[in-house]
PDB file of C-alpha atoms in Angstrom:
ATOM      1  CA  MET A   1      60.136  23.944 147.491  1.00  0.00           C
ATOM      2  CA  THR A   2      58.197  26.842 148.834  1.00  0.00           C
ATOM      3  CA  SER A   3      54.761  27.966 147.775  1.00  0.00           C
ATOM      4  CA  ARG A   4      56.752  30.748 145.784  1.00  0.00           C
ATOM      5  CA  ASP A   5      58.721  28.439 143.712  1.00  0.00           C
ATOM      6  CA  PRO A   6      55.901  27.940 140.844  1.00  0.00           C
ATOM      7  CA  GLU A   7      55.312  31.558 140.572  1.00  0.00           C
ATOM      8  CA  ARG A   8      59.057  32.297 140.292  1.00  0.00           C
ATOM      9  CA  ARG A   9      59.660  29.587 137.617  1.00  0.00           C
ATOM     10  CA  ILE A  10      56.613  30.928 135.799  1.00  0.00           C
ATOM     11  CA  ALA A  11      58.164  34.606 135.692  1.00  0.00           C
ATOM     12  CA  GLN A  12      61.694  33.283 134.858  1.00  0.00           C
ATOM     13  CA  ALA A  13      59.887  31.595 131.827  1.00  0.00           C
ATOM     14  CA  ARG A  14      58.022  34.786 130.864  1.00  0.00           C
ATOM     15  CA  TRP A  15      61.337  36.791 130.892  1.00  0.00           C
ATOM     16  CA  THR A  16      63.084  34.050 128.997  1.00  0.00           C
ATOM     17  CA  THR A  17      60.116  33.928 126.166  1.00  0.00           C
ATOM     18  CA  ARG A  18      60.528  38.010 126.126  1.00  0.00           C
ATOM     19  CA  ALA A  19      64.379  37.908 125.804  1.00  0.00           C
ATOM     20  CA  MET A  20      63.861  35.241 122.806  1.00  0.00           C
ATOM     21  CA  ILE A  21      61.217  37.307 121.186  1.00  0.00           C
ATOM     22  CA  VAL A  22      63.606  40.586 121.653  1.00  0.00           C
ATOM     23  CA  THR A  23      66.660  38.411 120.127  1.00  0.00           C
ATOM     24  CA  THR A  24      64.372  37.258 117.208  1.00  0.00           C
ATOM     25  CA  LEU A  25      63.306  40.472 116.082  1.00  0.00           C
ATOM     26  CA  ALA A  26      66.745  42.256 116.179  1.00  0.00           C
ATOM     27  CA  CYS A  27      68.195  39.639 114.267  1.00  0.00           C
ATOM     28  CA  ALA A  28      65.382  38.638 111.810  1.00  0.00           C
ATOM     29  CA  THR A  29      66.046  39.279 108.083  1.00  0.00           C
ATOM     30  CA  PRO A  30      63.362  41.348 106.529  1.00  0.00           C
ATOM     31  CA  ALA A  31      61.036  39.633 104.088  1.00  0.00           C
ATOM     32  CA  PHE A  32      61.806  41.922 101.485  1.00  0.00           C
ATOM     33  CA  ALA A  33      65.158  43.701 100.493  1.00  0.00           C
ATOM     34  CA  GLN A  34      64.817  47.188 101.176  1.00  0.00           C
ATOM     35  CA  VAL A  35      65.210  49.673  98.416  1.00  0.00           C
ATOM     36  CA  ALA A  36      67.745  52.680  99.394  1.00  0.00           C
ATOM     37  CA  PRO A  37      66.939  56.153  98.609  1.00  0.00           C
ATOM     38  CA  ASP A  38      69.613  56.370  95.970  1.00  0.00           C
ATOM     39  CA  GLU A  39      67.866  53.542  94.246  1.00  0.00           C
ATOM     40  CA  VAL A  40      64.657  55.121  94.630  1.00  0.00           C
ATOM     41  CA  ALA A  41      65.803  58.250  93.133  1.00  0.00           C
ATOM     42  CA  ARG A  42      67.347  56.365  90.229  1.00  0.00           C
ATOM     43  CA  ALA A  43      63.887  54.473  89.530  1.00  0.00           C
ATOM     44  CA  PHE A  44      61.938  57.575  89.395  1.00  0.00           C
ATOM     45  CA  ARG A  45      64.507  59.011  86.671  1.00  0.00           C
ATOM     46  CA  LEU A  46      64.018  55.849  84.754  1.00  0.00           C
ATOM     47  CA  GLU A  47      60.270  55.220  85.015  1.00  0.00           C
ATOM     48  CA  VAL A  48      58.288  58.482  85.929  1.00  0.00           C
ATOM     49  CA  SER A  49      56.773  59.708  82.704  1.00  0.00           C
ATOM     50  CA  PRO A  50      55.857  62.724  82.269  1.00  0.00           C
ATOM     51  CA  ALA A  51      58.237  64.153  84.666  1.00  0.00           C
ATOM     52  CA  LEU A  52      59.289  67.623  85.789  1.00  0.00           C
ATOM     53  CA  VAL A  53      62.762  69.015  86.501  1.00  0.00           C
ATOM     54  CA  LEU A  54      62.919  71.632  89.380  1.00  0.00           C
ATOM     55  CA  PRO A  55      65.855  74.058  89.536  1.00  0.00           C
ATOM     56  CA  GLY A  56      67.562  73.898  92.979  1.00  0.00           C
ATOM     57  CA  ASP A  57      66.051  76.881  94.414  1.00  0.00           C
ATOM     58  CA  GLU A  58      62.703  75.424  93.770  1.00  0.00           C
ATOM     59  CA  GLN A  59      63.651  72.174  95.571  1.00  0.00           C
ATOM     60  CA  GLU A  60      64.925  74.109  98.239  1.00  0.00           C
ATOM     61  CA  ARG A  61      61.792  76.355  98.491  1.00  0.00           C
ATOM     62  CA  TYR A  62      59.240  73.072  98.456  1.00  0.00           C
ATOM     63  CA  ALA A  63      61.559  71.219 101.117  1.00  0.00           C
ATOM     64  CA  ASN A  64      61.326  74.015 103.358  1.00  0.00           C
ATOM     65  CA  LEU A  65      57.646  74.426 102.558  1.00  0.00           C
ATOM     66  CA  ALA A  66      57.242  70.824 103.556  1.00  0.00           C
ATOM     67  CA  LEU A  67      59.051  70.832 107.002  1.00  0.00           C
ATOM     68  CA  ARG A  68      56.980  74.219 107.885  1.00  0.00           C
ATOM     69  CA  THR A  69      53.799  72.613 106.980  1.00  0.00           C
ATOM     70  CA  LEU A  70      54.467  69.486 109.256  1.00  0.00           C
ATOM     71  CA  GLN A  71      55.352  71.746 112.076  1.00  0.00           C
ATOM     72  CA  THR A  72      52.394  73.772 111.679  1.00  0.00           C
ATOM     73  CA  ALA A  73      50.222  70.507 111.822  1.00  0.00           C
ATOM     74  CA  GLY A  74      52.211  69.413 115.043  1.00  0.00           C
ATOM     75  CA  ILE A  75      53.716  66.482 113.168  1.00  0.00           C
ATOM     76  CA  VAL A  76      57.258  65.376 114.121  1.00  0.00           C
ATOM     77  CA  LEU A  77      58.890  62.727 111.734  1.00  0.00           C
ATOM     78  CA  LEU A  78      60.108  59.935 113.954  1.00  0.00           C
ATOM     79  CA  GLY A  79      62.259  58.208 111.449  1.00  0.00           C
ATOM     80  CA  PRO A  80      63.702  58.895 107.902  1.00  0.00           C
ATOM     81  CA  GLN A  81      60.741  58.550 105.439  1.00  0.00           C
ATOM     82  CA  TYR A  82      59.448  59.708 101.911  1.00  0.00           C
ATOM     83  CA  VAL A  83      56.614  62.404 101.758  1.00  0.00           C
ATOM     84  CA  LEU A  84      54.806  63.735  98.605  1.00  0.00           C
ATOM     85  CA  VAL A  85      54.255  67.306  98.312  1.00  0.00           C
ATOM     86  CA  VAL A  86      51.298  68.485  95.832  1.00  0.00           C
ATOM     87  CA  ASP A  87      51.422  72.405  94.757  1.00  0.00           C
ATOM     88  CA  ARG A  88      47.471  72.953  93.734  1.00  0.00           C
ATOM     89  CA  HIS A  89      48.380  76.460  92.493  1.00  0.00           C
ATOM     90  CA  VAL A  90      46.798  76.795  88.905  1.00  0.00           C
ATOM     91  CA  ASN A  91      50.250  77.595  87.557  1.00  0.00           C
ATOM     92  CA  VAL A  92      52.135  74.773  89.188  1.00  0.00           C
ATOM     93  CA  GLN A  93      49.891  71.421  89.452  1.00  0.00           C
ATOM     94  CA  ALA A  94      52.944  69.485  90.244  1.00  0.00           C
ATOM     95  CA  ALA A  95      53.804  66.651  92.768  1.00  0.00           C
ATOM     96  CA  MET A  96      57.395  66.689  94.648  1.00  0.00           C
ATOM     97  CA  LEU A  97      58.625  63.483  96.285  1.00  0.00           C
ATOM     98  CA  PHE A  98      61.153  64.288  99.156  1.00  0.00           C
ATOM     99  CA  TRP A  99      63.096  61.969 101.152  1.00  0.00           C
ATOM    100  CA  MET A 100      63.100  63.201 104.741  1.00  0.00           C
ATOM    101  CA  PRO A 101      66.380  62.129 106.790  1.00  0.00           C
ATOM    102  CA  VAL A 102      66.279  62.838 110.416  1.00  0.00           C
ATOM    103  CA  GLY A 103      68.644  65.690 111.574  1.00  0.00           C
ATOM    104  CA  ALA A 104      69.485  66.657 107.947  1.00  0.00           C
ATOM    105  CA  PRO A 105      67.877  68.660 105.092  1.00  0.00           C
ATOM    106  CA  PRO A 106      65.192  67.096 102.935  1.00  0.00           C
ATOM    107  CA  ARG A 107      66.161  65.513  99.821  1.00  0.00           C
ATOM    108  CA  TYR A 108      64.649  65.887  96.233  1.00  0.00           C
ATOM    109  CA  VAL A 109      63.823  62.695  94.470  1.00  0.00           C
ATOM    110  CA  GLY A 110      61.575  63.814  91.452  1.00  0.00           C
ATOM    111  CA  ALA A 111      58.600  65.554  90.410  1.00  0.00           C
ATOM    112  CA  ALA A 112      55.615  65.075  87.921  1.00  0.00           C
ATOM    113  CA  PRO A 113      52.585  67.106  86.886  1.00  0.00           C
ATOM    114  CA  VAL A 114      49.292  66.464  88.500  1.00  0.00           C
ATOM    115  CA  SER A 115      45.811  67.501  88.030  1.00  0.00           C
ATOM    116  CA  THR A 116      43.971  68.937  91.476  1.00  0.00           C
ATOM    117  CA  GLY A 117      40.166  70.155  91.934  1.00  0.00           C
ATOM    118  CA  ARG A 118      38.598  72.704  89.677  1.00  0.00           C
ATOM    119  CA  VAL A 119      36.140  74.725  91.236  1.00  0.00           C
ATOM    120  CA  GLY A 120      33.076  76.148  89.103  1.00  0.00           C
ATOM    121  CA  GLN A 121      30.594  73.407  88.579  1.00  0.00           C
ATOM    122  CA  PHE A 122      28.216  71.005  91.022  1.00  0.00           C
ATOM    123  CA  ASP A 123      30.290  68.361  92.860  1.00  0.00           C
ATOM    124  CA  HIS A 124      33.420  69.967  92.111  1.00  0.00           C
ATOM    125  CA  PHE A 125      35.754  70.960  94.868  1.00  0.00           C
ATOM    126  CA  GLU A 126      39.372  72.723  95.510  1.00  0.00           C
ATOM    127  CA  THR A 127      41.714  70.112  96.689  1.00  0.00           C
ATOM    128  CA  PRO A 128      42.536  71.002 100.262  1.00  0.00           C
ATOM    129  CA  THR A 129      45.478  71.913 101.673  1.00  0.00           C
ATOM    130  CA  GLY A 130      47.524  70.499 104.763  1.00  0.00           C
ATOM    131  CA  VAL A 131      49.062  67.271 105.904  1.00  0.00           C
ATOM    132  CA  PHE A 132      47.064  64.127 105.193  1.00  0.00           C
ATOM    133  CA  ALA A 133      47.809  60.842 106.908  1.00  0.00           C
ATOM    134  CA  HIS A 134      47.673  57.637 104.596  1.00  0.00           C
ATOM    135  CA  ASN A 135      46.636  54.821 107.079  1.00  0.00           C
ATOM    136  CA  LEU A 136      44.374  51.854 107.410  1.00  0.00           C
ATOM    137  CA  ASN A 137      41.610  54.036 108.667  1.00  0.00           C
ATOM    138  CA  ASN A 138      40.708  54.751 105.036  1.00  0.00           C
ATOM    139  CA  PRO A 139      41.682  51.792 103.133  1.00  0.00           C
ATOM    140  CA  ASP A 140      43.147  51.834  99.455  1.00  0.00           C
ATOM    141  CA  PHE A 141      41.637  49.735  96.628  1.00  0.00           C
ATOM    142  CA  ARG A 142      42.254  49.292  93.042  1.00  0.00           C
ATOM    143  CA  ALA A 143      40.736  50.627  89.796  1.00  0.00           C
ATOM    144  CA  GLU A 144      38.552  48.098  88.125  1.00  0.00           C
ATOM    145  CA  GLY A 145      39.061  49.145  84.644  1.00  0.00           C
ATOM    146  CA  THR A 146      35.746  50.230  83.868  1.00  0.00           C
ATOM    147  CA  LYS A 147      34.370  53.367  82.112  1.00  0.00           C
ATOM    148  CA  ASN A 148      32.147  55.738  83.707  1.00  0.00           C
ATOM    149  CA  ALA A 149      29.120  57.277  82.467  1.00  0.00           C
ATOM    150  CA  ASN A 150      31.156  59.627  80.238  1.00  0.00           C
ATOM    151  CA  GLY A 151      33.175  56.938  78.777  1.00  0.00           C
ATOM    152  CA  ILE A 152      36.101  57.437  80.898  1.00  0.00           C
ATOM    153  CA  LEU A 153      38.477  55.439  83.043  1.00  0.00           C
ATOM    154  CA  GLY A 154      38.368  57.655  86.212  1.00  0.00           C
ATOM    155  CA  TYR A 155      40.808  55.722  88.035  1.00  0.00           C
ATOM    156  CA  GLY A 156      42.870  54.623  85.393  1.00  0.00           C
ATOM    157  CA  THR A 157      43.558  51.275  83.621  1.00  0.00           C
ATOM    158  CA  LYS A 158      42.520  48.057  85.624  1.00  0.00           C
ATOM    159  CA  GLY A 159      44.850  47.481  88.992  1.00  0.00           C
ATOM    160  CA  MET A 160      45.823  50.871  89.205  1.00  0.00           C
ATOM    161  CA  ARG A 161      46.013  51.901  93.190  1.00  0.00           C
ATOM    162  CA  VAL A 162      43.549  54.188  94.710  1.00  0.00           C
ATOM    163  CA  TYR A 163      45.196  56.380  97.667  1.00  0.00           C
ATOM    164  CA  ASP A 164      42.317  57.214 100.176  1.00  0.00           C
ATOM    165  CA  PHE A 165      43.143  59.932 102.505  1.00  0.00           C
ATOM    166  CA  GLY A 166      39.733  60.120 103.820  1.00  0.00           C
ATOM    167  CA  TRP A 167      36.902  62.774 104.218  1.00  0.00           C
ATOM    168  CA  GLN A 168      37.837  66.440 104.268  1.00  0.00           C
ATOM    169  CA  GLN A 169      36.288  69.742 104.381  1.00  0.00           C
ATOM    170  CA  ALA A 170      37.034  71.573 101.079  1.00  0.00           C
ATOM    171  CA  ARG A 171      35.869  74.735  99.226  1.00  0.00           C
ATOM    172  CA  GLN A 172      33.143  74.346  96.373  1.00  0.00           C
ATOM    173  CA  GLY A 173      31.028  76.726  94.631  1.00  0.00           C
ATOM    174  CA  TRP A 174      27.763  75.651  94.443  1.00  0.00           C
ATOM    175  CA  THR A 175      26.224  76.337  97.720  1.00  0.00           C
ATOM    176  CA  LYS A 176      25.915  79.582  99.765  1.00  0.00           C
ATOM    177  CA  GLU A 177      28.190  77.973 102.506  1.00  0.00           C
ATOM    178  CA  GLY A 178      31.083  77.253  99.926  1.00  0.00           C
ATOM    179  CA  VAL A 179      32.311  74.534 101.773  1.00  0.00           C
ATOM    180  CA  SER A 180      31.448  70.828 101.904  1.00  0.00           C
ATOM    181  CA  THR A 181      32.865  67.424 102.597  1.00  0.00           C
ATOM    182  CA  MET A 182      34.617  65.575  99.856  1.00  0.00           C
ATOM    183  CA  ARG A 183      36.621  62.169  99.793  1.00  0.00           C
ATOM    184  CA  LEU A 184      40.165  63.052  99.223  1.00  0.00           C
ATOM    185  CA  GLN A 185      42.032  60.540  97.168  1.00  0.00           C
ATOM    186  CA  MET A 186      45.153  60.344  94.858  1.00  0.00           C
ATOM    187  CA  HIS A 187      44.997  58.052  91.571  1.00  0.00           C
ATOM    188  CA  ALA A 188      46.111  57.523  88.116  1.00  0.00           C
ATOM    189  CA  THR A 189      43.404  58.500  85.427  1.00  0.00           C
ATOM    190  CA  ASP A 190      42.316  57.626  82.006  1.00  0.00           C
ATOM    191  CA  PRO A 191      45.584  57.329  79.859  1.00  0.00           C
ATOM    192  CA  TYR A 192      44.360  58.702  76.728  1.00  0.00           C
ATOM    193  CA  LEU A 193      41.661  61.573  77.495  1.00  0.00           C
ATOM    194  CA  LEU A 194      42.543  62.684  80.875  1.00  0.00           C
ATOM    195  CA  GLU A 195      46.502  62.037  81.649  1.00  0.00           C
ATOM    196  CA  PRO A 196      47.567  64.394  78.779  1.00  0.00           C
ATOM    197  CA  LYS A 197      45.926  67.200  80.729  1.00  0.00           C
ATOM    198  CA  LEU A 198      48.053  66.780  83.733  1.00  0.00           C
ATOM    199  CA  GLY A 199      49.520  70.053  84.618  1.00  0.00           C
ATOM    200  CA  SER A 200      46.207  71.737  84.895  1.00  0.00           C
ATOM    201  CA  PRO A 201      43.491  71.626  87.407  1.00  0.00           C
ATOM    202  CA  GLN A 202      40.856  69.152  86.271  1.00  0.00           C
ATOM    203  CA  SER A 203      39.624  66.953  88.910  1.00  0.00           C
ATOM    204  CA  LYS A 204      36.522  67.016  91.180  1.00  0.00           C
ATOM    205  CA  GLY A 205      38.933  67.534  93.984  1.00  0.00           C
ATOM    206  CA  CYS A 206      41.157  64.355  93.896  1.00  0.00           C
ATOM    207  CA  ILE A 207      44.839  64.414  93.047  1.00  0.00           C
ATOM    208  CA  ARG A 208      45.326  62.860  89.370  1.00  0.00           C
ATOM    209  CA  ILE A 209      48.791  61.608  89.016  1.00  0.00           C
ATOM    210  CA  PRO A 210      50.641  60.093  86.055  1.00  0.00           C
ATOM    211  CA  ALA A 211      50.305  56.244  85.914  1.00  0.00           C
ATOM    212  CA  THR A 212      53.997  55.716  86.106  1.00  0.00           C
ATOM    213  CA  LEU A 213      54.370  57.467  89.166  1.00  0.00           C
ATOM    214  CA  ASN A 214      51.148  55.729  90.676  1.00  0.00           C
ATOM    215  CA  GLN A 215      53.307  52.636  89.907  1.00  0.00           C
ATOM    216  CA  LEU A 216      56.461  53.486  91.383  1.00  0.00           C
ATOM    217  CA  ILE A 217      54.875  54.732  94.546  1.00  0.00           C
ATOM    218  CA  ASP A 218      52.885  51.531  94.736  1.00  0.00           C
ATOM    219  CA  ARG A 219      55.729  49.062  94.205  1.00  0.00           C
ATOM    220  CA  LEU A 220      58.361  50.676  96.316  1.00  0.00           C
ATOM    221  CA  GLY A 221      55.879  51.276  99.064  1.00  0.00           C
ATOM    222  CA  LEU A 222      56.837  54.955  99.412  1.00  0.00           C
ATOM    223  CA  LEU A 223      53.487  55.937 101.202  1.00  0.00           C
ATOM    224  CA  ASP A 224      52.841  52.566 103.028  1.00  0.00           C
ATOM    225  CA  ALA A 225      54.396  52.703 106.414  1.00  0.00           C
ATOM    226  CA  ASP A 226      51.289  51.682 108.121  1.00  0.00           C
ATOM    227  CA  TYR A 227      50.304  49.156 105.378  1.00  0.00           C
ATOM    228  CA  GLU A 228      53.604  47.426 105.954  1.00  0.00           C
ATOM    229  CA  LEU A 229      53.311  47.510 109.518  1.00  0.00           C
ATOM    230  CA  ALA A 230      50.134  45.723 109.491  1.00  0.00           C
ATOM    231  CA  ALA A 231      51.721  43.220 107.052  1.00  0.00           C
ATOM    232  CA  ASP A 232      54.495  42.586 109.552  1.00  0.00           C
ATOM    233  CA  LEU A 233      52.154  42.314 112.675  1.00  0.00           C
ATOM    234  CA  VAL A 234      48.771  41.171 111.635  1.00  0.00           C
ATOM    235  CA  SER A 235      48.297  40.185 108.243  1.00  0.00           C
ATOM    236  CA  THR A 236      48.872  41.454 104.631  1.00  0.00           C
ATOM    237  CA  PRO A 237      46.365  43.872 103.383  1.00  0.00           C
ATOM    238  CA  TRP A 238      45.035  42.831 100.172  1.00  0.00           C
ATOM    239  CA  VAL A 239      45.967  46.074  98.289  1.00  0.00           C
ATOM    240  CA  LEU A 240      49.584  45.581  98.751  1.00  0.00           C
ATOM    241  CA  ARG A 241      51.278  44.007  95.534  1.00  0.00           C
ATOM    242  CA  ARG A 242      52.842  40.470  95.956  1.00  0.00           C
ATOM    243  CA  ASP A 243      55.588  41.694  93.737  1.00  0.00           C
ATOM    244  CA  ARG A 244      56.226  44.985  95.635  1.00  0.00           C
ATOM    245  CA  THR A 245      59.964  45.655  96.585  1.00  0.00           C
ATOM    246  CA  PRO A 246      59.587  48.041  99.800  1.00  0.00           C
ATOM    247  CA  ALA A 247      61.884  50.989 100.362  1.00  0.00           C
ATOM    248  CA  TYR A 248      63.523  51.683 103.380  1.00  0.00           C
ATOM    249  CA  GLY A 249      61.806  54.660 105.348  1.00  0.00           C
ATOM    250  CA  ALA A 250      58.318  54.153 103.963  1.00  0.00           C
ATOM    251  CA  GLY A 251      56.105  57.141 104.413  1.00  0.00           C
ATOM    252  CA  ARG A 252      52.613  58.266 105.361  1.00  0.00           C
ATOM    253  CA  TYR A 253      52.169  61.861 104.545  1.00  0.00           C
ATOM    254  CA  LEU A 254      50.807  63.713 101.701  1.00  0.00           C
ATOM    255  CA  ILE A 255      51.299  67.426 102.015  1.00  0.00           C
ATOM    256  CA  VAL A 256      49.097  69.741  99.844  1.00  0.00           C
ATOM    257  CA  VAL A 257      50.187  73.564  99.559  1.00  0.00           C
ATOM    258  CA  GLU A 258      49.447  76.308  97.318  1.00  0.00           C
ATOM    259  CA  THR A 259      52.572  78.819  96.347  1.00  0.00           C
ATOM    260  CA  LEU A 260      52.040  82.347  95.463  1.00  0.00           C
ATOM    261  CA  ARG A 261      52.657  82.722  91.383  1.00  0.00           C
ATOM    262  CA  ASP A 262      52.019  85.331  89.158  1.00  0.00           C
ATOM    263  CA  THR A 263      53.041  83.555  86.067  1.00  0.00           C
ATOM    264  CA  ARG A 264      53.875  79.898  85.330  1.00  0.00           C
ATOM    265  CA  PRO A 265      57.294  78.772  86.122  1.00  0.00           C
ATOM    266  CA  ALA A 266      59.345  77.386  83.300  1.00  0.00           C
ATOM    267  CA  TRP A 267      59.959  74.091  84.849  1.00  0.00           C
ATOM    268  CA  SER A 268      56.066  73.367  84.954  1.00  0.00           C
ATOM    269  CA  PRO A 269      55.062  73.756  81.438  1.00  0.00           C
ATOM    270  CA  ALA A 270      51.438  73.826  80.382  1.00  0.00           C
ATOM    271  CA  PRO A 271      49.801  70.589  79.450  1.00  0.00           C
ATOM    272  CA  GLY A 272      50.975  69.391  76.217  1.00  0.00           C
ATOM    273  CA  ALA A 273      54.065  71.449  76.323  1.00  0.00           C
ATOM    274  CA  VAL A 274      55.769  68.209  78.010  1.00  0.00           C
ATOM    275  CA  LYS A 275      55.722  64.818  76.576  1.00  0.00           C
ATOM    276  CA  GLY A 276      57.519  61.785  78.089  1.00  0.00           C
ATOM    277  CA  LYS A 277      60.604  62.703  79.843  1.00  0.00           C
ATOM    278  CA  PRO A 278      62.280  65.963  79.955  1.00  0.00           C
TER     279      PRO A 278
END
């Protein structure tokens, strides 16, 4: 036996171990049965209320706008995934969920009314536009279900998830500079006092969404790519639901846009005009 034999055996053992790990990962069964895009679309139709129905030309318009906004931001989607597009225009105030397959046009899943920022008083911002990544650098949390000083459940009922997109520069109206830093979040809101106002700008800059949309995104992990990766490789973030059923192709991007509108489109009625499912 030469002096190199022990080194050779160690090297062979390392390669064998690596091969076993690769084989295990390739053959492993996911901890959760992943939900397919057709099932996500069906769940959206059955569960999200209030909801909006976009005509085909508007679906295509927002799909192309999402692609252009991602391209402008220098973001290349490396795999099929979901993205959430929010139009902050005062005459729209809507969120659209899209499935983004690689090498094929985006697929519209569903839409719902939202409330974005209302400029005009202290500590109120215009929701910024752009692409915002949902990751562990800005950890999510869950609503405690307590009322604020105004008697409002600002984050919705107890347990509702608050999606955090970090500190962002946004326009405001109470200083000479007109721009300040705000915390961009997406969350449910008071189901009795504020959810009926979805479809109009009402927030301090965050994005308020229906509780049912919040629950769908949460349960299916539609924006949880980084959170599920952490669960697989490190440890499960506490904010993830134990009863979740992650969808195939979880995404990580929120896209906020503003279309040009002279009037309110028929598919996005003013608050109070749409109740429950369309």
